PDB file of C-alpha atoms in Angstrom:
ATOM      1  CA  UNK A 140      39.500  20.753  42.534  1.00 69.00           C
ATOM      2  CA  UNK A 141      39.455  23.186  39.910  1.00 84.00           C
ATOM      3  CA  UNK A 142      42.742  24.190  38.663  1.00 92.00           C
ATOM      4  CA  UNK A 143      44.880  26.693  35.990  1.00 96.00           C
ATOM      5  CA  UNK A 144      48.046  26.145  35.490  1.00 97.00           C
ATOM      6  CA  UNK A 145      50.868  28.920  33.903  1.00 98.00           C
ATOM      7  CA  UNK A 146      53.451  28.406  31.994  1.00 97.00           C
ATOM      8  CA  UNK A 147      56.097  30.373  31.988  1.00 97.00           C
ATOM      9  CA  UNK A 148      56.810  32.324  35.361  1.00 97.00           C
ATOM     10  CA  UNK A 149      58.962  34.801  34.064  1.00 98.00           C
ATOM     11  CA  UNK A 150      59.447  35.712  30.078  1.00 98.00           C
ATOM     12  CA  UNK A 151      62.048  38.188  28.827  1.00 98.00           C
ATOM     13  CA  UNK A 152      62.129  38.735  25.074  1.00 97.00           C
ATOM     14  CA  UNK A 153      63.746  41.618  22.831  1.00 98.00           C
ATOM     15  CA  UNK A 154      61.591  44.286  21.647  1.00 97.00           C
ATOM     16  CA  UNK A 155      59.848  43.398  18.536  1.00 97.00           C
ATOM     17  CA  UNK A 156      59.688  39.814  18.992  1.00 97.00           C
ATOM     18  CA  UNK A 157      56.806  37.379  20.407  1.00 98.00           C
ATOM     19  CA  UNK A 158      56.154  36.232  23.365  1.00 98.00           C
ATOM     20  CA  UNK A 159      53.808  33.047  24.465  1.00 98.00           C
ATOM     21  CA  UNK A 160      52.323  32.341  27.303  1.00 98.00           C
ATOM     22  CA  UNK A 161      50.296  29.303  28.571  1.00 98.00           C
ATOM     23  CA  UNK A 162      47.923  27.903  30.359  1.00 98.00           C
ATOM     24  CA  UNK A 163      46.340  24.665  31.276  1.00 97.00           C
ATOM     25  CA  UNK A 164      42.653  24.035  33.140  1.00 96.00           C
ATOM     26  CA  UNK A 165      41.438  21.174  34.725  1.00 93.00           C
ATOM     27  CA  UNK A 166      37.789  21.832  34.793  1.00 91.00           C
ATOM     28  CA  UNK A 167      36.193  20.119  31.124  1.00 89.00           C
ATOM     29  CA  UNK A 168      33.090  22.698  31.475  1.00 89.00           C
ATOM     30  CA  UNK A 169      35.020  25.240  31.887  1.00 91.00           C
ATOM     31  CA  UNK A 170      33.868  27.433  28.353  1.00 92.00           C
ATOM     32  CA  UNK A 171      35.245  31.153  28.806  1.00 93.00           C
ATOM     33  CA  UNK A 172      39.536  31.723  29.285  1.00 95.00           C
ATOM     34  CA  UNK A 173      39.917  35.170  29.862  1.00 96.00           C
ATOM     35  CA  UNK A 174      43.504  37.260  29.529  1.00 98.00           C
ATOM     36  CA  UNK A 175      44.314  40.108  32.328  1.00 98.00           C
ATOM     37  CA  UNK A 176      47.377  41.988  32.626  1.00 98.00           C
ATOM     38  CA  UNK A 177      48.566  44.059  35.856  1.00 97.00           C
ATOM     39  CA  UNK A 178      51.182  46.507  35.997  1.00 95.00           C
ATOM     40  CA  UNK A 179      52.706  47.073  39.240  1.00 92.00           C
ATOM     41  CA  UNK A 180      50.169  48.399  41.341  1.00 89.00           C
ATOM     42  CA  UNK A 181      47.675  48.730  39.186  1.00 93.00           C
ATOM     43  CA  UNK A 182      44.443  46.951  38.808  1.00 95.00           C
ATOM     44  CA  UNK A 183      43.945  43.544  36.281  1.00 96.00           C
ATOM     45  CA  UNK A 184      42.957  44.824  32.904  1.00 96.00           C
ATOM     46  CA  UNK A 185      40.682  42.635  30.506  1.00 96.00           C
ATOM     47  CA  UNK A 186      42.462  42.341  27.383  1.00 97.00           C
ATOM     48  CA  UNK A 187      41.372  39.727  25.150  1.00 97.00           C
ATOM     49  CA  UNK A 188      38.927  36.587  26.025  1.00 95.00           C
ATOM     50  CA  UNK A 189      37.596  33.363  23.877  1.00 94.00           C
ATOM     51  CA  UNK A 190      34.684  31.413  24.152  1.00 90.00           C
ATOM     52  CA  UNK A 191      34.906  27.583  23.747  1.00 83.00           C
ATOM     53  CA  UNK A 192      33.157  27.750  20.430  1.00 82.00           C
ATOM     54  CA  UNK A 193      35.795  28.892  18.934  1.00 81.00           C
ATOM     55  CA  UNK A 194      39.357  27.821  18.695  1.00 89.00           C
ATOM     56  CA  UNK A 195      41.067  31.510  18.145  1.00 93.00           C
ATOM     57  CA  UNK A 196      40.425  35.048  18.753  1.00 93.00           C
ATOM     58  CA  UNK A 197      42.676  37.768  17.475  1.00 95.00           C
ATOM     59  CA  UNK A 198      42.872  41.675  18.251  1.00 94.00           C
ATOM     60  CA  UNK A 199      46.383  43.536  16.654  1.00 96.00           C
ATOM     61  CA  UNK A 200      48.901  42.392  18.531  1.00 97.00           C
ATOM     62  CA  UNK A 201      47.309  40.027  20.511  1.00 98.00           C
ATOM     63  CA  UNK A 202      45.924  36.544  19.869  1.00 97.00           C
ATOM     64  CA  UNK A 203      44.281  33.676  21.723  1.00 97.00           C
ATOM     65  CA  UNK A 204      44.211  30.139  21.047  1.00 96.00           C
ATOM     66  CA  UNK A 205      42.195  27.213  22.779  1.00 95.00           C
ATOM     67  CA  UNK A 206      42.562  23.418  22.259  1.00 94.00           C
ATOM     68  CA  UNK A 207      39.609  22.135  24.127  1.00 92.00           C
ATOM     69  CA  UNK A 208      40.348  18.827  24.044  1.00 92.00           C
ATOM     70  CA  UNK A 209      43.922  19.076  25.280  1.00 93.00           C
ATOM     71  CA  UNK A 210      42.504  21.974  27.431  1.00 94.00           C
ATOM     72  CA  UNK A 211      45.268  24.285  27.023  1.00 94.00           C
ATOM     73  CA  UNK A 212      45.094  27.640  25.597  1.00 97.00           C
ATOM     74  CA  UNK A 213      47.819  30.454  24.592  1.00 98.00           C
ATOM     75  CA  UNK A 214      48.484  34.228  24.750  1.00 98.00           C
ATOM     76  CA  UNK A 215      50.247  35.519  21.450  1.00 98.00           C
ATOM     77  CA  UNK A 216      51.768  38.822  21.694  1.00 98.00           C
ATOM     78  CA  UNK A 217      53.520  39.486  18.367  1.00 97.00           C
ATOM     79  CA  UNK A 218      55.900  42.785  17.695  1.00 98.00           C
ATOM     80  CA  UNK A 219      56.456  43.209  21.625  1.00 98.00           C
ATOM     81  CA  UNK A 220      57.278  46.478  22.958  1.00 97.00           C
ATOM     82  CA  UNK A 221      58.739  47.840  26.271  1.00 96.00           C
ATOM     83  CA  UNK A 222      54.834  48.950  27.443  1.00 96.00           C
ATOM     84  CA  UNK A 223      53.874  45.122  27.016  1.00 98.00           C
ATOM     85  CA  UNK A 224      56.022  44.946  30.061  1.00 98.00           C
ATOM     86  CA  UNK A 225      53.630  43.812  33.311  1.00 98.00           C
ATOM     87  CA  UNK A 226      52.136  40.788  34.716  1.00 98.00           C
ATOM     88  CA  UNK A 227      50.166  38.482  32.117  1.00 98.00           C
ATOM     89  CA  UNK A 228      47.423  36.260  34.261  1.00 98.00           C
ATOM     90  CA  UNK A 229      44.917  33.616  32.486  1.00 98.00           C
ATOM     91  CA  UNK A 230      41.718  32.142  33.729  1.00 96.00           C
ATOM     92  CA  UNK A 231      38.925  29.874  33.111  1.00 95.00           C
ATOM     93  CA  UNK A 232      35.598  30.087  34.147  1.00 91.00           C
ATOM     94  CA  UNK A 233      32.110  30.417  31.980  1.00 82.00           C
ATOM     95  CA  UNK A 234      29.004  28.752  32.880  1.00 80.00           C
ATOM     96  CA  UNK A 235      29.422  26.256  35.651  1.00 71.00           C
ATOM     97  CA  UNK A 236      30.765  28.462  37.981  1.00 76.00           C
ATOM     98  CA  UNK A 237      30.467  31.509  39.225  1.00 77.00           C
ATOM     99  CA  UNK A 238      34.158  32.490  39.518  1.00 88.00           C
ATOM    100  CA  UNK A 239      37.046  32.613  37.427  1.00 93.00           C
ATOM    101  CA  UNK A 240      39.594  30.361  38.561  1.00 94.00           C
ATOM    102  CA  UNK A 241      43.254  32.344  37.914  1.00 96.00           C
ATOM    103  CA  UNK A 242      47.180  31.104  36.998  1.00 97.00           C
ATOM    104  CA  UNK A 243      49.839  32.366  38.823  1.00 96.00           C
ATOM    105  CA  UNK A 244      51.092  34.714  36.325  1.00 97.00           C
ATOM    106  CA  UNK A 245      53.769  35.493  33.886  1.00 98.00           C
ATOM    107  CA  UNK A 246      56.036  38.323  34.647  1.00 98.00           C
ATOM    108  CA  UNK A 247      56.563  40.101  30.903  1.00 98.00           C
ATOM    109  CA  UNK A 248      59.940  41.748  30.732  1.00 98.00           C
ATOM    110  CA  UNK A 249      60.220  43.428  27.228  1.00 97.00           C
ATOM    111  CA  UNK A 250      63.863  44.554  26.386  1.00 96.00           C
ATOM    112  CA  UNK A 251      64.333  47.562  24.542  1.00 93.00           C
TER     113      UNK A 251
ATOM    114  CA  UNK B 241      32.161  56.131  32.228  1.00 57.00           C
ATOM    115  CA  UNK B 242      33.424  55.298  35.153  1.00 80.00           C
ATOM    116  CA  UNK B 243      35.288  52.272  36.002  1.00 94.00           C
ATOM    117  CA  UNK B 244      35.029  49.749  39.583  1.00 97.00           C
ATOM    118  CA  UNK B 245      36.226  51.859  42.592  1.00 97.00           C
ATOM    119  CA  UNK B 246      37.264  50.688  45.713  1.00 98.00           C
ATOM    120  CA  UNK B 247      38.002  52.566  49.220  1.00 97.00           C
ATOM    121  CA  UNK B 248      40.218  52.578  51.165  1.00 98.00           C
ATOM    122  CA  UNK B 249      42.919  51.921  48.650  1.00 97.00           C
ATOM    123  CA  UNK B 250      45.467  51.109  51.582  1.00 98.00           C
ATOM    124  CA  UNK B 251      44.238  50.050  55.068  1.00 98.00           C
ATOM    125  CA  UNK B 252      46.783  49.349  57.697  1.00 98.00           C
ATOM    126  CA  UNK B 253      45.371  47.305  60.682  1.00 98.00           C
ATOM    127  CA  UNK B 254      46.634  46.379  64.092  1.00 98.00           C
ATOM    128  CA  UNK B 255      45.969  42.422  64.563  1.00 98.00           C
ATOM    129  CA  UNK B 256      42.847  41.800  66.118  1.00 98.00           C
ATOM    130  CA  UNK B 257      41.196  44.991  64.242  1.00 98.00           C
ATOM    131  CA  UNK B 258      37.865  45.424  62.295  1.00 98.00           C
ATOM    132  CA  UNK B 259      38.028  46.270  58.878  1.00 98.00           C
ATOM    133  CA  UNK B 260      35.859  46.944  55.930  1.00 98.00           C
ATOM    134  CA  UNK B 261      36.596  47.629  52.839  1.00 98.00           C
ATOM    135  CA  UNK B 262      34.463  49.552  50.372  1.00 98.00           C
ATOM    136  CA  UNK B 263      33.343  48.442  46.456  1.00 98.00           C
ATOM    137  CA  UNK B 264      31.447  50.997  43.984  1.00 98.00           C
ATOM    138  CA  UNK B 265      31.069  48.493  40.817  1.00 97.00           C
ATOM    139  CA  UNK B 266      30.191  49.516  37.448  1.00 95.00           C
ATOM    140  CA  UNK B 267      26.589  51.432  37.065  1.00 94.00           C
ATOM    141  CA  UNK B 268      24.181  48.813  36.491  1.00 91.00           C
ATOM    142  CA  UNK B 269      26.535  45.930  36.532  1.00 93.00           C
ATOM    143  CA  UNK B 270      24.573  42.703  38.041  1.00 93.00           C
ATOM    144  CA  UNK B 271      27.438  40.463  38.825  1.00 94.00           C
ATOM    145  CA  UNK B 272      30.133  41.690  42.053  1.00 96.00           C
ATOM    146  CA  UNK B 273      32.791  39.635  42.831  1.00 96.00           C
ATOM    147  CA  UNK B 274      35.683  39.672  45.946  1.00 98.00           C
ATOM    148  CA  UNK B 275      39.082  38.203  45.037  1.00 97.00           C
ATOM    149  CA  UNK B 276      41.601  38.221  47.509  1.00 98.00           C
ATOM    150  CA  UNK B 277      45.657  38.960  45.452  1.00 96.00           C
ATOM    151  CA  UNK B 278      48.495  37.672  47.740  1.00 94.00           C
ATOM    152  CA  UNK B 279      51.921  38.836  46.579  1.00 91.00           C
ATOM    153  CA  UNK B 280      52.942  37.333  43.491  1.00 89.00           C
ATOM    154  CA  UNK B 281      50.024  35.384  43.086  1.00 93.00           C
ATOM    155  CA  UNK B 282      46.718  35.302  40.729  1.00 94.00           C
ATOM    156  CA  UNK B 283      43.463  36.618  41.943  1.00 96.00           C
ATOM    157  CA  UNK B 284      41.665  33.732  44.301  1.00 96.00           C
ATOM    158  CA  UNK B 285      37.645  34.192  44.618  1.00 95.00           C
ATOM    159  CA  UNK B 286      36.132  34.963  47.705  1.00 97.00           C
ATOM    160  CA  UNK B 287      32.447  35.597  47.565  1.00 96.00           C
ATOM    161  CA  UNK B 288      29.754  36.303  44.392  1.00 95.00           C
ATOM    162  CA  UNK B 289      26.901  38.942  44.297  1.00 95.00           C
ATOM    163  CA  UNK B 290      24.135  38.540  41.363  1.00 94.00           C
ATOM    164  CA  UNK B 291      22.214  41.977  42.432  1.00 95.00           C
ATOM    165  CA  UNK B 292      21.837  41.896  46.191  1.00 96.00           C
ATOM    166  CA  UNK B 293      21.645  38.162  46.533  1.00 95.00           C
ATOM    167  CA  UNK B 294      24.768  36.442  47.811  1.00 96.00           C
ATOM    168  CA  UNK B 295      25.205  33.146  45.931  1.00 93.00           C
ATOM    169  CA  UNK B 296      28.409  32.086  46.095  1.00 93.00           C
ATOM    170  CA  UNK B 297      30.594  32.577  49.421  1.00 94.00           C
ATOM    171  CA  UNK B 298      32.778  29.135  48.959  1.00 93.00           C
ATOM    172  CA  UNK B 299      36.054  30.850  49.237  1.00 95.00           C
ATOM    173  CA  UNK B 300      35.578  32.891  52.121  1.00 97.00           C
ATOM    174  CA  UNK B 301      38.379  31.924  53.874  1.00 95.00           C
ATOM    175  CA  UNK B 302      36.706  32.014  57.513  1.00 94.00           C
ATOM    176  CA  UNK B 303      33.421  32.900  59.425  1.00 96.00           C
ATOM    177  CA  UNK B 304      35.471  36.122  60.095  1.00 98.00           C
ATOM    178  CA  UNK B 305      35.176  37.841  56.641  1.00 98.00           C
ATOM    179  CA  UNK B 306      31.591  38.925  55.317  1.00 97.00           C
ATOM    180  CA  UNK B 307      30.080  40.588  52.763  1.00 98.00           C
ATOM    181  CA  UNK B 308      27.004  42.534  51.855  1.00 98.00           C
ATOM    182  CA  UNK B 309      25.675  44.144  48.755  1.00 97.00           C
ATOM    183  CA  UNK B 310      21.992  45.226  50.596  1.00 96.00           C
ATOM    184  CA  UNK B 311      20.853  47.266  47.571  1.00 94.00           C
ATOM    185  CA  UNK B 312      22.692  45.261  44.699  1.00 93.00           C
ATOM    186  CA  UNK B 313      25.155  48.055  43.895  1.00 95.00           C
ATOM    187  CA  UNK B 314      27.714  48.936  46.621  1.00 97.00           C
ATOM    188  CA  UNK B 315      29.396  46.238  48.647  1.00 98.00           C
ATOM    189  CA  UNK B 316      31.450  46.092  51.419  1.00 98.00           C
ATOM    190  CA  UNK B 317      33.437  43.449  52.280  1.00 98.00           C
ATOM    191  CA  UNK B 318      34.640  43.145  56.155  1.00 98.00           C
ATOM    192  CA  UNK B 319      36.819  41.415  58.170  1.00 98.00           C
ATOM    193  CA  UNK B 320      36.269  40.881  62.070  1.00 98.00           C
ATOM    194  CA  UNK B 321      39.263  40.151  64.317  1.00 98.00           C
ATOM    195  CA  UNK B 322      42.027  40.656  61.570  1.00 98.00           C
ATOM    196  CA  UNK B 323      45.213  38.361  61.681  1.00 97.00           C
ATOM    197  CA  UNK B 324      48.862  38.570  60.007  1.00 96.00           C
ATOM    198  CA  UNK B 325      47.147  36.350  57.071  1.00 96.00           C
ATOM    199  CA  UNK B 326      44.880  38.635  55.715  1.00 97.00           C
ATOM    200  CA  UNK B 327      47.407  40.857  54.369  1.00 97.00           C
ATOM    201  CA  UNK B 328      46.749  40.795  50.635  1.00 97.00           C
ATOM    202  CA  UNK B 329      45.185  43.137  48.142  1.00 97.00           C
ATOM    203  CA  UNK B 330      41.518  42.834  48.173  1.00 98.00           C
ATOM    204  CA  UNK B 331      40.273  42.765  44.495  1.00 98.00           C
ATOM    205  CA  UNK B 332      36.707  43.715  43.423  1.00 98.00           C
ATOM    206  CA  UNK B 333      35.316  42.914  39.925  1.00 96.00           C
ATOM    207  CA  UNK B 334      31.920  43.775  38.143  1.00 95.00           C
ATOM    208  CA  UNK B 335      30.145  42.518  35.347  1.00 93.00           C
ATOM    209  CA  UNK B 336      27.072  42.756  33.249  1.00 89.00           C
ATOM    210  CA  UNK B 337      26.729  39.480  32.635  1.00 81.00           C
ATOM    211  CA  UNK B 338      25.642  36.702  35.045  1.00 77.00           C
ATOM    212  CA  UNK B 339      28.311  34.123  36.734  1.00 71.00           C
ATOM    213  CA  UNK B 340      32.194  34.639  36.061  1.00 72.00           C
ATOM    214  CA  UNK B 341      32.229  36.000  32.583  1.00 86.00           C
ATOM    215  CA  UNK B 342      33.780  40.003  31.267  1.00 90.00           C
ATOM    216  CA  UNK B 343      35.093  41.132  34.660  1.00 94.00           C
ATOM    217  CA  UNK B 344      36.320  44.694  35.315  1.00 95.00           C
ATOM    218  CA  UNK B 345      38.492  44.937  38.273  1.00 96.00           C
ATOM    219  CA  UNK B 346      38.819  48.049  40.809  1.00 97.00           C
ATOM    220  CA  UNK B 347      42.394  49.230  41.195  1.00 96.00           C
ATOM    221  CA  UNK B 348      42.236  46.819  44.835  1.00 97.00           C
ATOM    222  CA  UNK B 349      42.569  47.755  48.892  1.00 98.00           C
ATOM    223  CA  UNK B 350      45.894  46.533  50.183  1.00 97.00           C
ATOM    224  CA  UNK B 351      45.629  45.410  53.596  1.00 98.00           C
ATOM    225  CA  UNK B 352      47.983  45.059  55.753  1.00 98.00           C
ATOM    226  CA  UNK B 353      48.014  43.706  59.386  1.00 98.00           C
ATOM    227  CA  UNK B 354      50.839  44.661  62.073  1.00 96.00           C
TER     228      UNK B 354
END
């Protein structure tokens, strides 16, 4: 069945540098790869999302990348800092499906 | 304006209990979705609302949860007969946009059963 896959678990890194995260899907009609993030607690926030039509998105600190035909795509944080800290999720979804299909997360632990 | 709400935001349940659980999407959002959050885990789909019609209930994970959304704006998700299971955090999203794309999640009802 349809599938994401996250890459990695946990990620610490030292304020101000990057951190990537990962994510693989299984389903090829799969067109729209959202990026949430959840704080303890709190609800998932939309933060950045690409369409298949293009192959990278980019908002400040944050960038997206998709390679369709490998069908991966990437979260980019660049110049990290301690609020970056929470719970990074990807998904894939878009027109043949109703629902987004989720990874399991990436706990973001940004060192000060 | 105001974002997806959801009541209660924590519901403690004694096995074998009724519960529902409340959504109040986005004003004039046409797409409602139920995910169900385990601990630790992504958000897994339950059931998809496009106004008040239910088309998508594949991940209901028994005949004992159901959902409504009778006048395409509130929904309420319930759960007959609770078990130890269905302790998770109950996620509603809403969206503008038809099927699974831009979805703004409620802050969640964590449920537990005892």
């Amino acid at each position: 069945g349809e599938n994401v896959e996250q890459h990695p678990s946990t990620l610490s890194v030292q304020e101000g540098d990057s951190a990537v995260i990962k994510c693989t899907y299984s389903d090829s009609a799969s067109n729209y790869f959202p990026w949430y993030k959840q704080e303890l607690g709190k609800r998932p926030q939309l933060i950045i999302d690409i369409r298949s039509n293009v192959g990278e998105k980019k908002d400040q600190r944050i960038a997206v990348t998709l390679n369709k035909t490998a069908k991966h795509f990437s979260l980019h944080i660049t110049e990290t800092q301690p609020e970056d800290s929470a719970v990074y999720f990807c998904a894939a979804g878009g027109d043949s499906s109703y629902k987004l299909i989720f990874g399991s997360g990436t706990r973001l632990l940004v060192r000060p | 304006g105001a974002g997806v709400s959801q009541s209660p935001r924590y519901k403690v349940a004694k096995r074998g209990q009724d519960v529902a659980l409340r959504c109040d999407p986005i004003s004039g959002h046409v797409s409602l979705f139920w995910y169900q959050q385990a601990l630790g885990q992504g958000p897994e789909f339950l059931t998809y609302f496009q106004n008040e019609a239910q088309l998508d209930k594949s991940g209901l994970p028994s005949d004992r949860f159901f959902a409504e959304r009778p006048e395409g704006s509130v929904s309420t998700l319930k759960i007959q007969r609770t078990q130890q299971e269905d302790s998770a955090v109950y996620l509603c999203a809403s969206s503008w946009r038809d099927r699974g794309y831009e979805q703004y999640f409620g802050p969640g009802t964590r449920l537990t059963v005892t």
